[in-house]
Amino acid sequence: MATGIPDMQRGDLRSRVGSLQQFAGVRRLVLDDGPERGVAVLELSTGGGLDFWVMADRGLDIGMLRWRGVPVAWQSPQGFMHPALGHVEGDGGRGFARMLSGFLCTCGLDGVRQPVDGRPLHGRLAMVPARVSTAAAMWDLPVPVLRVEGECVQYRQGGENLRLHRVIEAVIGGSEIRLTDTVTNDGDQPQPHDLLYHFNLGYPSIGPGTTVEQAGAIWVGPIDLPDPAPPPPILCMPAGTQRAPIVLRTPLADGSLFCLSMTIQTETLPWVQLWRDLRPGCGLLAIEPCSSQWLPGGLSAPVPALAPGESRRYGLHLVFHRETVAGKADHGCRMPG
């Protein structure tokens, strides 16, 4: 795999540079303009062409993401609004729609989808600041990784006490992300719990001809972009039991394909939603692994409650690559701008 890191032993690499940070690392940043002012960000650069932001103040979600220098994540005109400016209870409980931005917005923890029983659209997690315990490059592991680890707590006195523990790892020199979440009920009563991962892709990672498929079955596409038609109904598909990856493919100008392969832990994420708004001025396609089935009206099928002290684990593995005309993966080629 061609990367920006020379192919040599790490000891040899260290002897040739002042700091390994010039190849890959994690930096702590604070945004300082407009509605983003004051937002804490962890910037990860793998040295393999993958650069992305982990939003420490927004649920440890993923904001900006570029592969080989080309933007992959969809962003709203508001950018990454500071959580103090976001009101999930606003707009009749649909305030999430004002805050949606970036590659990943995690929805939950007590419920997802349309407002019901006093819970706002897609829950409250997306604007909960995290306590970050680890943000580092771990060069001395057998497979060196960048790691971010932290926790978010959703608490209401007399109500829920749910804790999300998140680990994000990106292989140094690579183009892949592993995300592992553990949700624990720290309260003394059984607690409803539901989770949805809102992965948001925009141009040029989507474009005319984009498809989303699993095991050769096309779920979405080929699409047009822009498409003036109203957004089609949400599609909710079983995620399958063999952990076959969900693959997004987008044709590029040189005849190759930009690809995102997503493998999910189907034991706790047995469903995948697909939603898109491709109208001019938007251009958003969302892939959404989730723990509950979508029901008509945007409701959720019931999922088992978490007992006091019980935890539930979730896992996703994402790989960014390019496919040549012959169908072979190529991790070392640049996407045309």
PDB file of N, CA and C in Angstrom, residues 174-274:
ATOM      1  N   GLY A 174      -2.559   4.171   6.835  1.00  0.00           N
ATOM      2  CA  GLY A 174      -3.688   3.534   6.176  1.00  0.00           C
ATOM      3  C   GLY A 174      -4.832   4.495   5.900  1.00  0.00           C
ATOM      4  N   SER A 175      -5.917   3.922   5.383  1.00  0.00           N
ATOM      5  CA  SER A 175      -7.113   4.679   5.023  1.00  0.00           C
ATOM      6  C   SER A 175      -8.345   3.985   5.599  1.00  0.00           C
ATOM      7  N   GLU A 176      -8.280   3.668   6.888  1.00  0.00           N
ATOM      8  CA  GLU A 176      -9.403   2.980   7.519  1.00  0.00           C
ATOM      9  C   GLU A 176      -9.616   3.502   8.930  1.00  0.00           C
ATOM     10  N   ILE A 177     -10.863   3.374   9.380  1.00  0.00           N
ATOM     11  CA  ILE A 177     -11.268   3.807  10.711  1.00  0.00           C
ATOM     12  C   ILE A 177     -12.029   2.671  11.375  1.00  0.00           C
ATOM     13  N   ARG A 178     -11.679   2.400  12.636  1.00  0.00           N
ATOM     14  CA  ARG A 178     -12.474   1.479  13.462  1.00  0.00           C
ATOM     15  C   ARG A 178     -13.106   2.286  14.590  1.00  0.00           C
ATOM     16  N   LEU A 179     -14.403   2.112  14.744  1.00  0.00           N
ATOM     17  CA  LEU A 179     -15.142   2.809  15.788  1.00  0.00           C
ATOM     18  C   LEU A 179     -15.807   1.763  16.668  1.00  0.00           C
ATOM     19  N   THR A 180     -15.549   1.834  17.975  1.00  0.00           N
ATOM     20  CA  THR A 180     -16.131   0.904  18.936  1.00  0.00           C
ATOM     21  C   THR A 180     -16.824   1.705  20.024  1.00  0.00           C
ATOM     22  N   ASP A 181     -18.115   1.459  20.198  1.00  0.00           N
ATOM     23  CA  ASP A 181     -18.913   2.145  21.205  1.00  0.00           C
ATOM     24  C   ASP A 181     -19.451   1.144  22.217  1.00  0.00           C
ATOM     25  N   THR A 182     -19.475   1.551  23.478  1.00  0.00           N
ATOM     26  CA  THR A 182     -20.125   0.781  24.529  1.00  0.00           C
ATOM     27  C   THR A 182     -21.051   1.716  25.283  1.00  0.00           C
ATOM     28  N   VAL A 183     -22.335   1.374  25.326  1.00  0.00           N
ATOM     29  CA  VAL A 183     -23.324   2.177  26.033  1.00  0.00           C
ATOM     30  C   VAL A 183     -23.738   1.424  27.291  1.00  0.00           C
ATOM     31  N   THR A 184     -23.684   2.103  28.439  1.00  0.00           N
ATOM     32  CA  THR A 184     -23.973   1.500  29.731  1.00  0.00           C
ATOM     33  C   THR A 184     -25.076   2.280  30.433  1.00  0.00           C
ATOM     34  N   ASN A 185     -25.992   1.544  31.039  1.00  0.00           N
ATOM     35  CA  ASN A 185     -27.030   2.150  31.865  1.00  0.00           C
ATOM     36  C   ASN A 185     -26.506   2.267  33.290  1.00  0.00           C
ATOM     37  N   ASP A 186     -26.122   3.484  33.691  1.00  0.00           N
ATOM     38  CA  ASP A 186     -25.615   3.723  35.034  1.00  0.00           C
ATOM     39  C   ASP A 186     -26.725   4.077  36.025  1.00  0.00           C
ATOM     40  N   GLY A 187     -27.962   4.016  35.578  1.00  0.00           N
ATOM     41  CA  GLY A 187     -29.080   4.288  36.473  1.00  0.00           C
ATOM     42  C   GLY A 187     -29.529   3.045  37.225  1.00  0.00           C
ATOM     43  N   ASP A 188     -30.579   3.214  38.034  1.00  0.00           N
ATOM     44  CA  ASP A 188     -31.080   2.105  38.854  1.00  0.00           C
ATOM     45  C   ASP A 188     -32.393   1.534  38.345  1.00  0.00           C
ATOM     46  N   GLN A 189     -32.801   1.963  37.116  1.00  0.00           N
ATOM     47  CA  GLN A 189     -34.023   1.464  36.501  1.00  0.00           C
ATOM     48  C   GLN A 189     -33.730   1.032  35.066  1.00  0.00           C
ATOM     49  N   PRO A 190     -34.494   0.059  34.518  1.00  0.00           N
ATOM     50  CA  PRO A 190     -34.339  -0.272  33.100  1.00  0.00           C
ATOM     51  C   PRO A 190     -34.529   0.976  32.241  1.00  0.00           C
ATOM     52  N   GLN A 191     -33.706   1.087  31.198  1.00  0.00           N
ATOM     53  CA  GLN A 191     -33.687   2.312  30.406  1.00  0.00           C
ATOM     54  C   GLN A 191     -33.852   2.007  28.915  1.00  0.00           C
ATOM     55  N   PRO A 192     -34.867   2.605  28.250  1.00  0.00           N
ATOM     56  CA  PRO A 192     -34.941   2.492  26.788  1.00  0.00           C
ATOM     57  C   PRO A 192     -33.647   3.004  26.152  1.00  0.00           C
ATOM     58  N   HIS A 193     -33.212   2.305  25.116  1.00  0.00           N
ATOM     59  CA  HIS A 193     -31.946   2.674  24.466  1.00  0.00           C
ATOM     60  C   HIS A 193     -32.022   2.323  22.987  1.00  0.00           C
ATOM     61  N   ASP A 194     -31.612   3.264  22.162  1.00  0.00           N
ATOM     62  CA  ASP A 194     -31.610   3.070  20.717  1.00  0.00           C
ATOM     63  C   ASP A 194     -30.460   3.899  20.155  1.00  0.00           C
ATOM     64  N   LEU A 195     -29.862   3.442  19.050  1.00  0.00           N
ATOM     65  CA  LEU A 195     -28.689   4.107  18.494  1.00  0.00           C
ATOM     66  C   LEU A 195     -28.754   4.064  16.975  1.00  0.00           C
ATOM     67  N   LEU A 196     -28.331   5.170  16.345  1.00  0.00           N
ATOM     68  CA  LEU A 196     -28.290   5.270  14.888  1.00  0.00           C
ATOM     69  C   LEU A 196     -27.061   6.085  14.502  1.00  0.00           C
ATOM     70  N   TYR A 197     -26.273   5.569  13.551  1.00  0.00           N
ATOM     71  CA  TYR A 197     -25.064   6.240  13.063  1.00  0.00           C
ATOM     72  C   TYR A 197     -25.389   6.907  11.734  1.00  0.00           C
ATOM     73  N   HIS A 198     -25.419   8.236  11.736  1.00  0.00           N
ATOM     74  CA  HIS A 198     -25.826   9.045  10.580  1.00  0.00           C
ATOM     75  C   HIS A 198     -24.561   9.435   9.812  1.00  0.00           C
ATOM     76  N   PHE A 199     -24.102   8.561   8.875  1.00  0.00           N
ATOM     77  CA  PHE A 199     -22.929   8.852   8.052  1.00  0.00           C
ATOM     78  C   PHE A 199     -23.377   9.660   6.836  1.00  0.00           C
ATOM     79  N   ASN A 200     -22.751  10.829   6.646  1.00  0.00           N
ATOM     80  CA  ASN A 200     -23.219  11.799   5.655  1.00  0.00           C
ATOM     81  C   ASN A 200     -22.147  12.055   4.606  1.00  0.00           C
ATOM     82  N   LEU A 201     -22.486  11.772   3.366  1.00  0.00           N
ATOM     83  CA  LEU A 201     -21.538  11.933   2.264  1.00  0.00           C
ATOM     84  C   LEU A 201     -22.042  12.983   1.290  1.00  0.00           C
ATOM     85  N   GLY A 202     -21.082  13.772   0.762  1.00  0.00           N
ATOM     86  CA  GLY A 202     -21.416  14.808  -0.204  1.00  0.00           C
ATOM     87  C   GLY A 202     -20.443  14.786  -1.375  1.00  0.00           C
ATOM     88  N   TYR A 203     -20.732  15.609  -2.364  1.00  0.00           N
ATOM     89  CA  TYR A 203     -19.901  15.696  -3.567  1.00  0.00           C
ATOM     90  C   TYR A 203     -18.471  16.104  -3.185  1.00  0.00           C
ATOM     91  N   PRO A 204     -17.428  15.501  -3.803  1.00  0.00           N
ATOM     92  CA  PRO A 204     -17.456  14.556  -4.921  1.00  0.00           C
ATOM     93  C   PRO A 204     -17.426  13.078  -4.529  1.00  0.00           C
ATOM     94  N   SER A 205     -17.581  12.758  -3.224  1.00  0.00           N
ATOM     95  CA  SER A 205     -17.627  11.341  -2.863  1.00  0.00           C
ATOM     96  C   SER A 205     -18.941  10.702  -3.295  1.00  0.00           C
ATOM     97  N   ILE A 206     -19.958  11.540  -3.572  1.00  0.00           N
ATOM     98  CA  ILE A 206     -21.145  11.085  -4.294  1.00  0.00           C
ATOM     99  C   ILE A 206     -21.293  11.962  -5.523  1.00  0.00           C
ATOM    100  N   GLY A 207     -21.931  11.415  -6.543  1.00  0.00           N
ATOM    101  CA  GLY A 207     -22.115  12.139  -7.785  1.00  0.00           C
ATOM    102  C   GLY A 207     -22.946  11.303  -8.731  1.00  0.00           C
ATOM    103  N   PRO A 208     -23.113  11.752  -9.968  1.00  0.00           N
ATOM    104  CA  PRO A 208     -23.887  10.975 -10.929  1.00  0.00           C
ATOM    105  C   PRO A 208     -23.339   9.553 -11.053  1.00  0.00           C
ATOM    106  N   GLY A 209     -24.218   8.578 -10.869  1.00  0.00           N
ATOM    107  CA  GLY A 209     -23.820   7.178 -10.976  1.00  0.00           C
ATOM    108  C   GLY A 209     -23.499   6.509  -9.660  1.00  0.00           C
ATOM    109  N   THR A 210     -23.501   7.231  -8.541  1.00  0.00           N
ATOM    110  CA  THR A 210     -23.215   6.617  -7.246  1.00  0.00           C
ATOM    111  C   THR A 210     -24.211   5.507  -6.940  1.00  0.00           C
ATOM    112  N   THR A 211     -23.698   4.408  -6.393  1.00  0.00           N
ATOM    113  CA  THR A 211     -24.548   3.315  -5.924  1.00  0.00           C
ATOM    114  C   THR A 211     -24.149   2.947  -4.502  1.00  0.00           C
ATOM    115  N   VAL A 212     -25.107   2.351  -3.774  1.00  0.00           N
ATOM    116  CA  VAL A 212     -24.848   1.742  -2.476  1.00  0.00           C
ATOM    117  C   VAL A 212     -25.358   0.313  -2.565  1.00  0.00           C
ATOM    118  N   GLU A 213     -24.488  -0.643  -2.218  1.00  0.00           N
ATOM    119  CA  GLU A 213     -24.875  -2.044  -2.384  1.00  0.00           C
ATOM    120  C   GLU A 213     -24.290  -2.902  -1.284  1.00  0.00           C
ATOM    121  N   GLN A 214     -24.818  -4.107  -1.179  1.00  0.00           N
ATOM    122  CA  GLN A 214     -24.271  -5.110  -0.277  1.00  0.00           C
ATOM    123  C   GLN A 214     -24.380  -6.468  -0.956  1.00  0.00           C
ATOM    124  N   ALA A 215     -23.263  -7.179  -0.980  1.00  0.00           N
ATOM    125  CA  ALA A 215     -23.211  -8.528  -1.559  1.00  0.00           C
ATOM    126  C   ALA A 215     -23.788  -8.555  -2.971  1.00  0.00           C
ATOM    127  N   GLY A 216     -23.509  -7.509  -3.754  1.00  0.00           N
ATOM    128  CA  GLY A 216     -23.941  -7.466  -5.142  1.00  0.00           C
ATOM    129  C   GLY A 216     -25.353  -6.957  -5.360  1.00  0.00           C
ATOM    130  N   ALA A 217     -26.130  -6.758  -4.294  1.00  0.00           N
ATOM    131  CA  ALA A 217     -27.493  -6.235  -4.417  1.00  0.00           C
ATOM    132  C   ALA A 217     -27.460  -4.725  -4.242  1.00  0.00           C
ATOM    133  N   ILE A 218     -27.911  -4.001  -5.269  1.00  0.00           N
ATOM    134  CA  ILE A 218     -27.899  -2.537  -5.211  1.00  0.00           C
ATOM    135  C   ILE A 218     -29.090  -2.054  -4.391  1.00  0.00           C
ATOM    136  N   TRP A 219     -28.787  -1.280  -3.351  1.00  0.00           N
ATOM    137  CA  TRP A 219     -29.828  -0.714  -2.498  1.00  0.00           C
ATOM    138  C   TRP A 219     -30.268   0.661  -2.982  1.00  0.00           C
ATOM    139  N   VAL A 220     -29.305   1.477  -3.422  1.00  0.00           N
ATOM    140  CA  VAL A 220     -29.587   2.833  -3.877  1.00  0.00           C
ATOM    141  C   VAL A 220     -28.775   3.088  -5.133  1.00  0.00           C
ATOM    142  N   GLY A 221     -29.405   3.783  -6.108  1.00  0.00           N
ATOM    143  CA  GLY A 221     -28.685   4.234  -7.284  1.00  0.00           C
ATOM    144  C   GLY A 221     -28.905   3.375  -8.515  1.00  0.00           C
ATOM    145  N   PRO A 222     -28.234   3.785  -9.598  1.00  0.00           N
ATOM    146  CA  PRO A 222     -27.365   4.960  -9.729  1.00  0.00           C
ATOM    147  C   PRO A 222     -28.151   6.267  -9.563  1.00  0.00           C
ATOM    148  N   ILE A 223     -27.554   7.226  -8.861  1.00  0.00           N
ATOM    149  CA  ILE A 223     -28.233   8.484  -8.577  1.00  0.00           C
ATOM    150  C   ILE A 223     -27.875   9.538  -9.602  1.00  0.00           C
ATOM    151  N   ASP A 224     -28.691  10.600  -9.626  1.00  0.00           N
ATOM    152  CA  ASP A 224     -28.339  11.842 -10.319  1.00  0.00           C
ATOM    153  C   ASP A 224     -27.986  12.891  -9.263  1.00  0.00           C
ATOM    154  N   LEU A 225     -27.082  13.785  -9.610  1.00  0.00           N
ATOM    155  CA  LEU A 225     -26.705  14.862  -8.700  1.00  0.00           C
ATOM    156  C   LEU A 225     -26.301  16.081  -9.515  1.00  0.00           C
ATOM    157  N   PRO A 226     -27.033  17.228  -9.325  1.00  0.00           N
ATOM    158  CA  PRO A 226     -28.195  17.388  -8.454  1.00  0.00           C
ATOM    159  C   PRO A 226     -29.438  16.737  -9.033  1.00  0.00           C
ATOM    160  N   ASP A 227     -30.412  16.504  -8.177  1.00  0.00           N
ATOM    161  CA  ASP A 227     -31.687  15.912  -8.568  1.00  0.00           C
ATOM    162  C   ASP A 227     -32.782  16.786  -7.966  1.00  0.00           C
ATOM    163  N   PRO A 228     -33.542  17.504  -8.801  1.00  0.00           N
ATOM    164  CA  PRO A 228     -34.533  18.441  -8.261  1.00  0.00           C
ATOM    165  C   PRO A 228     -35.743  17.762  -7.622  1.00  0.00           C
ATOM    166  N   ALA A 229     -35.868  16.457  -7.755  1.00  0.00           N
ATOM    167  CA  ALA A 229     -37.034  15.766  -7.195  1.00  0.00           C
ATOM    168  C   ALA A 229     -36.988  15.791  -5.669  1.00  0.00           C
ATOM    169  N   PRO A 230     -38.145  15.774  -5.003  1.00  0.00           N
ATOM    170  CA  PRO A 230     -38.158  15.700  -3.541  1.00  0.00           C
ATOM    171  C   PRO A 230     -37.456  14.427  -3.067  1.00  0.00           C
ATOM    172  N   PRO A 231     -36.918  14.446  -1.858  1.00  0.00           N
ATOM    173  CA  PRO A 231     -36.253  13.243  -1.343  1.00  0.00           C
ATOM    174  C   PRO A 231     -37.196  12.051  -1.339  1.00  0.00           C
ATOM    175  N   PRO A 232     -36.734  10.893  -1.808  1.00  0.00           N
ATOM    176  CA  PRO A 232     -37.583   9.698  -1.793  1.00  0.00           C
ATOM    177  C   PRO A 232     -37.774   9.194  -0.365  1.00  0.00           C
ATOM    178  N   PRO A 233     -38.713   8.272  -0.157  1.00  0.00           N
ATOM    179  CA  PRO A 233     -38.917   7.718   1.182  1.00  0.00           C
ATOM    180  C   PRO A 233     -37.653   7.033   1.702  1.00  0.00           C
ATOM    181  N   ILE A 234     -37.507   7.027   3.019  1.00  0.00           N
ATOM    182  CA  ILE A 234     -36.385   6.329   3.653  1.00  0.00           C
ATOM    183  C   ILE A 234     -36.466   4.843   3.329  1.00  0.00           C
ATOM    184  N   LEU A 235     -35.306   4.264   3.046  1.00  0.00           N
ATOM    185  CA  LEU A 235     -35.191   2.830   2.816  1.00  0.00           C
ATOM    186  C   LEU A 235     -34.515   2.217   4.032  1.00  0.00           C
ATOM    187  N   CYS A 236     -35.118   1.170   4.593  1.00  0.00           N
ATOM    188  CA  CYS A 236     -34.548   0.490   5.757  1.00  0.00           C
ATOM    189  C   CYS A 236     -34.364  -0.978   5.410  1.00  0.00           C
ATOM    190  N   MET A 237     -33.106  -1.442   5.421  1.00  0.00           N
ATOM    191  CA  MET A 237     -32.767  -2.789   4.980  1.00  0.00           C
ATOM    192  C   MET A 237     -32.162  -3.598   6.128  1.00  0.00           C
ATOM    193  N   PRO A 238     -32.434  -4.912   6.162  1.00  0.00           N
ATOM    194  CA  PRO A 238     -31.704  -5.750   7.126  1.00  0.00           C
ATOM    195  C   PRO A 238     -30.215  -5.718   6.825  1.00  0.00           C
ATOM    196  N   ALA A 239     -29.395  -5.610   7.865  1.00  0.00           N
ATOM    197  CA  ALA A 239     -27.952  -5.523   7.666  1.00  0.00           C
ATOM    198  C   ALA A 239     -27.330  -6.866   7.330  1.00  0.00           C
ATOM    199  N   GLY A 240     -28.071  -7.963   7.479  1.00  0.00           N
ATOM    200  CA  GLY A 240     -27.547  -9.284   7.174  1.00  0.00           C
ATOM    201  C   GLY A 240     -26.815  -9.873   8.365  1.00  0.00           C
ATOM    202  N   THR A 241     -26.475 -11.140   8.241  1.00  0.00           N
ATOM    203  CA  THR A 241     -25.828 -11.845   9.347  1.00  0.00           C
ATOM    204  C   THR A 241     -24.386 -12.223   9.050  1.00  0.00           C
ATOM    205  N   GLN A 242     -23.926 -12.049   7.835  1.00  0.00           N
ATOM    206  CA  GLN A 242     -22.576 -12.465   7.460  1.00  0.00           C
ATOM    207  C   GLN A 242     -21.571 -11.320   7.517  1.00  0.00           C
ATOM    208  N   ARG A 243     -22.003 -10.153   7.972  1.00  0.00           N
ATOM    209  CA  ARG A 243     -21.134  -8.975   8.025  1.00  0.00           C
ATOM    210  C   ARG A 243     -20.541  -8.630   6.664  1.00  0.00           C
ATOM    211  N   ALA A 244     -21.296  -8.889   5.599  1.00  0.00           N
ATOM    212  CA  ALA A 244     -20.840  -8.457   4.283  1.00  0.00           C
ATOM    213  C   ALA A 244     -20.811  -6.936   4.266  1.00  0.00           C
ATOM    214  N   PRO A 245     -19.741  -6.330   3.759  1.00  0.00           N
ATOM    215  CA  PRO A 245     -19.643  -4.871   3.814  1.00  0.00           C
ATOM    216  C   PRO A 245     -20.700  -4.187   2.961  1.00  0.00           C
ATOM    217  N   ILE A 246     -21.135  -3.033   3.422  1.00  0.00           N
ATOM    218  CA  ILE A 246     -21.946  -2.123   2.623  1.00  0.00           C
ATOM    219  C   ILE A 246     -20.959  -1.256   1.848  1.00  0.00           C
ATOM    220  N   VAL A 247     -21.137  -1.157   0.546  1.00  0.00           N
ATOM    221  CA  VAL A 247     -20.136  -0.486  -0.288  1.00  0.00           C
ATOM    222  C   VAL A 247     -20.792   0.634  -1.080  1.00  0.00           C
ATOM    223  N   LEU A 248     -20.251   1.838  -0.913  1.00  0.00           N
ATOM    224  CA  LEU A 248     -20.625   2.966  -1.757  1.00  0.00           C
ATOM    225  C   LEU A 248     -19.578   3.104  -2.846  1.00  0.00           C
ATOM    226  N   ARG A 249     -20.044   3.237  -4.097  1.00  0.00           N
ATOM    227  CA  ARG A 249     -19.138   3.424  -5.236  1.00  0.00           C
ATOM    228  C   ARG A 249     -19.579   4.632  -6.039  1.00  0.00           C
ATOM    229  N   THR A 250     -18.600   5.486  -6.383  1.00  0.00           N
ATOM    230  CA  THR A 250     -18.881   6.681  -7.168  1.00  0.00           C
ATOM    231  C   THR A 250     -17.929   6.736  -8.352  1.00  0.00           C
ATOM    232  N   PRO A 251     -18.456   6.806  -9.590  1.00  0.00           N
ATOM    233  CA  PRO A 251     -17.580   6.900 -10.766  1.00  0.00           C
ATOM    234  C   PRO A 251     -16.787   8.197 -10.765  1.00  0.00           C
ATOM    235  N   LEU A 252     -15.519   8.099 -11.154  1.00  0.00           N
ATOM    236  CA  LEU A 252     -14.635   9.246 -11.245  1.00  0.00           C
ATOM    237  C   LEU A 252     -14.317   9.551 -12.708  1.00  0.00           C
ATOM    238  N   ALA A 253     -13.752  10.705 -12.918  1.00  0.00           N
ATOM    239  CA  ALA A 253     -13.538  11.179 -14.289  1.00  0.00           C
ATOM    240  C   ALA A 253     -12.605  10.280 -15.076  1.00  0.00           C
ATOM    241  N   ASP A 254     -11.688   9.578 -14.394  1.00  0.00           N
ATOM    242  CA  ASP A 254     -10.721   8.742 -15.117  1.00  0.00           C
ATOM    243  C   ASP A 254     -11.221   7.319 -15.334  1.00  0.00           C
ATOM    244  N   GLY A 255     -12.504   7.044 -15.011  1.00  0.00           N
ATOM    245  CA  GLY A 255     -13.063   5.715 -15.214  1.00  0.00           C
ATOM    246  C   GLY A 255     -12.949   4.803 -14.009  1.00  0.00           C
ATOM    247  N   SER A 256     -12.242   5.227 -12.972  1.00  0.00           N
ATOM    248  CA  SER A 256     -12.149   4.432 -11.753  1.00  0.00           C
ATOM    249  C   SER A 256     -13.308   4.780 -10.822  1.00  0.00           C
ATOM    250  N   LEU A 257     -13.323   4.175  -9.632  1.00  0.00           N
ATOM    251  CA  LEU A 257     -14.406   4.363  -8.672  1.00  0.00           C
ATOM    252  C   LEU A 257     -13.842   4.757  -7.311  1.00  0.00           C
ATOM    253  N   PHE A 258     -14.423   5.796  -6.690  1.00  0.00           N
ATOM    254  CA  PHE A 258     -14.184   6.049  -5.281  1.00  0.00           C
ATOM    255  C   PHE A 258     -15.073   5.097  -4.487  1.00  0.00           C
ATOM    256  N   CYS A 259     -14.510   4.456  -3.459  1.00  0.00           N
ATOM    257  CA  CYS A 259     -15.262   3.446  -2.707  1.00  0.00           C
ATOM    258  C   CYS A 259     -15.131   3.686  -1.209  1.00  0.00           C
ATOM    259  N   LEU A 260     -16.224   3.503  -0.520  1.00  0.00           N
ATOM    260  CA  LEU A 260     -16.254   3.425   0.930  1.00  0.00           C
ATOM    261  C   LEU A 260     -16.899   2.101   1.298  1.00  0.00           C
ATOM    262  N   SER A 261     -16.139   1.249   1.989  1.00  0.00           N
ATOM    263  CA  SER A 261     -16.657  -0.039   2.454  1.00  0.00           C
ATOM    264  C   SER A 261     -16.903   0.057   3.952  1.00  0.00           C
ATOM    265  N   MET A 262     -18.104  -0.332   4.379  1.00  0.00           N
ATOM    266  CA  MET A 262     -18.512  -0.211   5.764  1.00  0.00           C
ATOM    267  C   MET A 262     -18.969  -1.585   6.269  1.00  0.00           C
ATOM    268  N   THR A 263     -18.234  -2.115   7.247  1.00  0.00           N
ATOM    269  CA  THR A 263     -18.605  -3.380   7.871  1.00  0.00           C
ATOM    270  C   THR A 263     -19.091  -3.084   9.278  1.00  0.00           C
ATOM    271  N   ILE A 264     -20.250  -3.622   9.653  1.00  0.00           N
ATOM    272  CA  ILE A 264     -20.849  -3.290  10.933  1.00  0.00           C
ATOM    273  C   ILE A 264     -21.084  -4.544  11.767  1.00  0.00           C
ATOM    274  N   GLN A 265     -21.128  -4.334  13.062  1.00  0.00           N
ATOM    275  CA  GLN A 265     -21.424  -5.426  13.995  1.00  0.00           C
ATOM    276  C   GLN A 265     -22.941  -5.612  14.006  1.00  0.00           C
ATOM    277  N   THR A 266     -23.405  -6.609  13.248  1.00  0.00           N
ATOM    278  CA  THR A 266     -24.837  -6.741  12.999  1.00  0.00           C
ATOM    279  C   THR A 266     -25.608  -7.278  14.202  1.00  0.00           C
ATOM    280  N   GLU A 267     -24.913  -7.849  15.192  1.00  0.00           N
ATOM    281  CA  GLU A 267     -25.633  -8.341  16.363  1.00  0.00           C
ATOM    282  C   GLU A 267     -26.366  -7.210  17.083  1.00  0.00           C
ATOM    283  N   THR A 268     -25.769  -6.025  17.104  1.00  0.00           N
ATOM    284  CA  THR A 268     -26.405  -4.887  17.767  1.00  0.00           C
ATOM    285  C   THR A 268     -26.836  -3.799  16.786  1.00  0.00           C
ATOM    286  N   LEU A 269     -26.418  -3.902  15.523  1.00  0.00           N
ATOM    287  CA  LEU A 269     -26.845  -2.975  14.471  1.00  0.00           C
ATOM    288  C   LEU A 269     -27.447  -3.789  13.328  1.00  0.00           C
ATOM    289  N   PRO A 270     -28.641  -4.336  13.533  1.00  0.00           N
ATOM    290  CA  PRO A 270     -29.197  -5.261  12.536  1.00  0.00           C
ATOM    291  C   PRO A 270     -29.890  -4.584  11.360  1.00  0.00           C
ATOM    292  N   TRP A 271     -29.967  -3.246  11.340  1.00  0.00           N
ATOM    293  CA  TRP A 271     -30.660  -2.532  10.279  1.00  0.00           C
ATOM    294  C   TRP A 271     -29.764  -1.427   9.711  1.00  0.00           C
ATOM    295  N   VAL A 272     -30.029  -1.086   8.441  1.00  0.00           N
ATOM    296  CA  VAL A 272     -29.336   0.028   7.787  1.00  0.00           C
ATOM    297  C   VAL A 272     -30.379   0.877   7.072  1.00  0.00           C
ATOM    298  N   GLN A 273     -30.439   2.157   7.450  1.00  0.00           N
ATOM    299  CA  GLN A 273     -31.291   3.117   6.752  1.00  0.00           C
ATOM    300  C   GLN A 273     -30.493   3.813   5.661  1.00  0.00           C
ATOM    301  N   LEU A 274     -31.172   4.180   4.583  1.00  0.00           N
ATOM    302  CA  LEU A 274     -30.564   4.991   3.534  1.00  0.00           C
ATOM    303  C   LEU A 274     -31.502   6.137   3.218  1.00  0.00           C
TER     304      LEU A 274
END
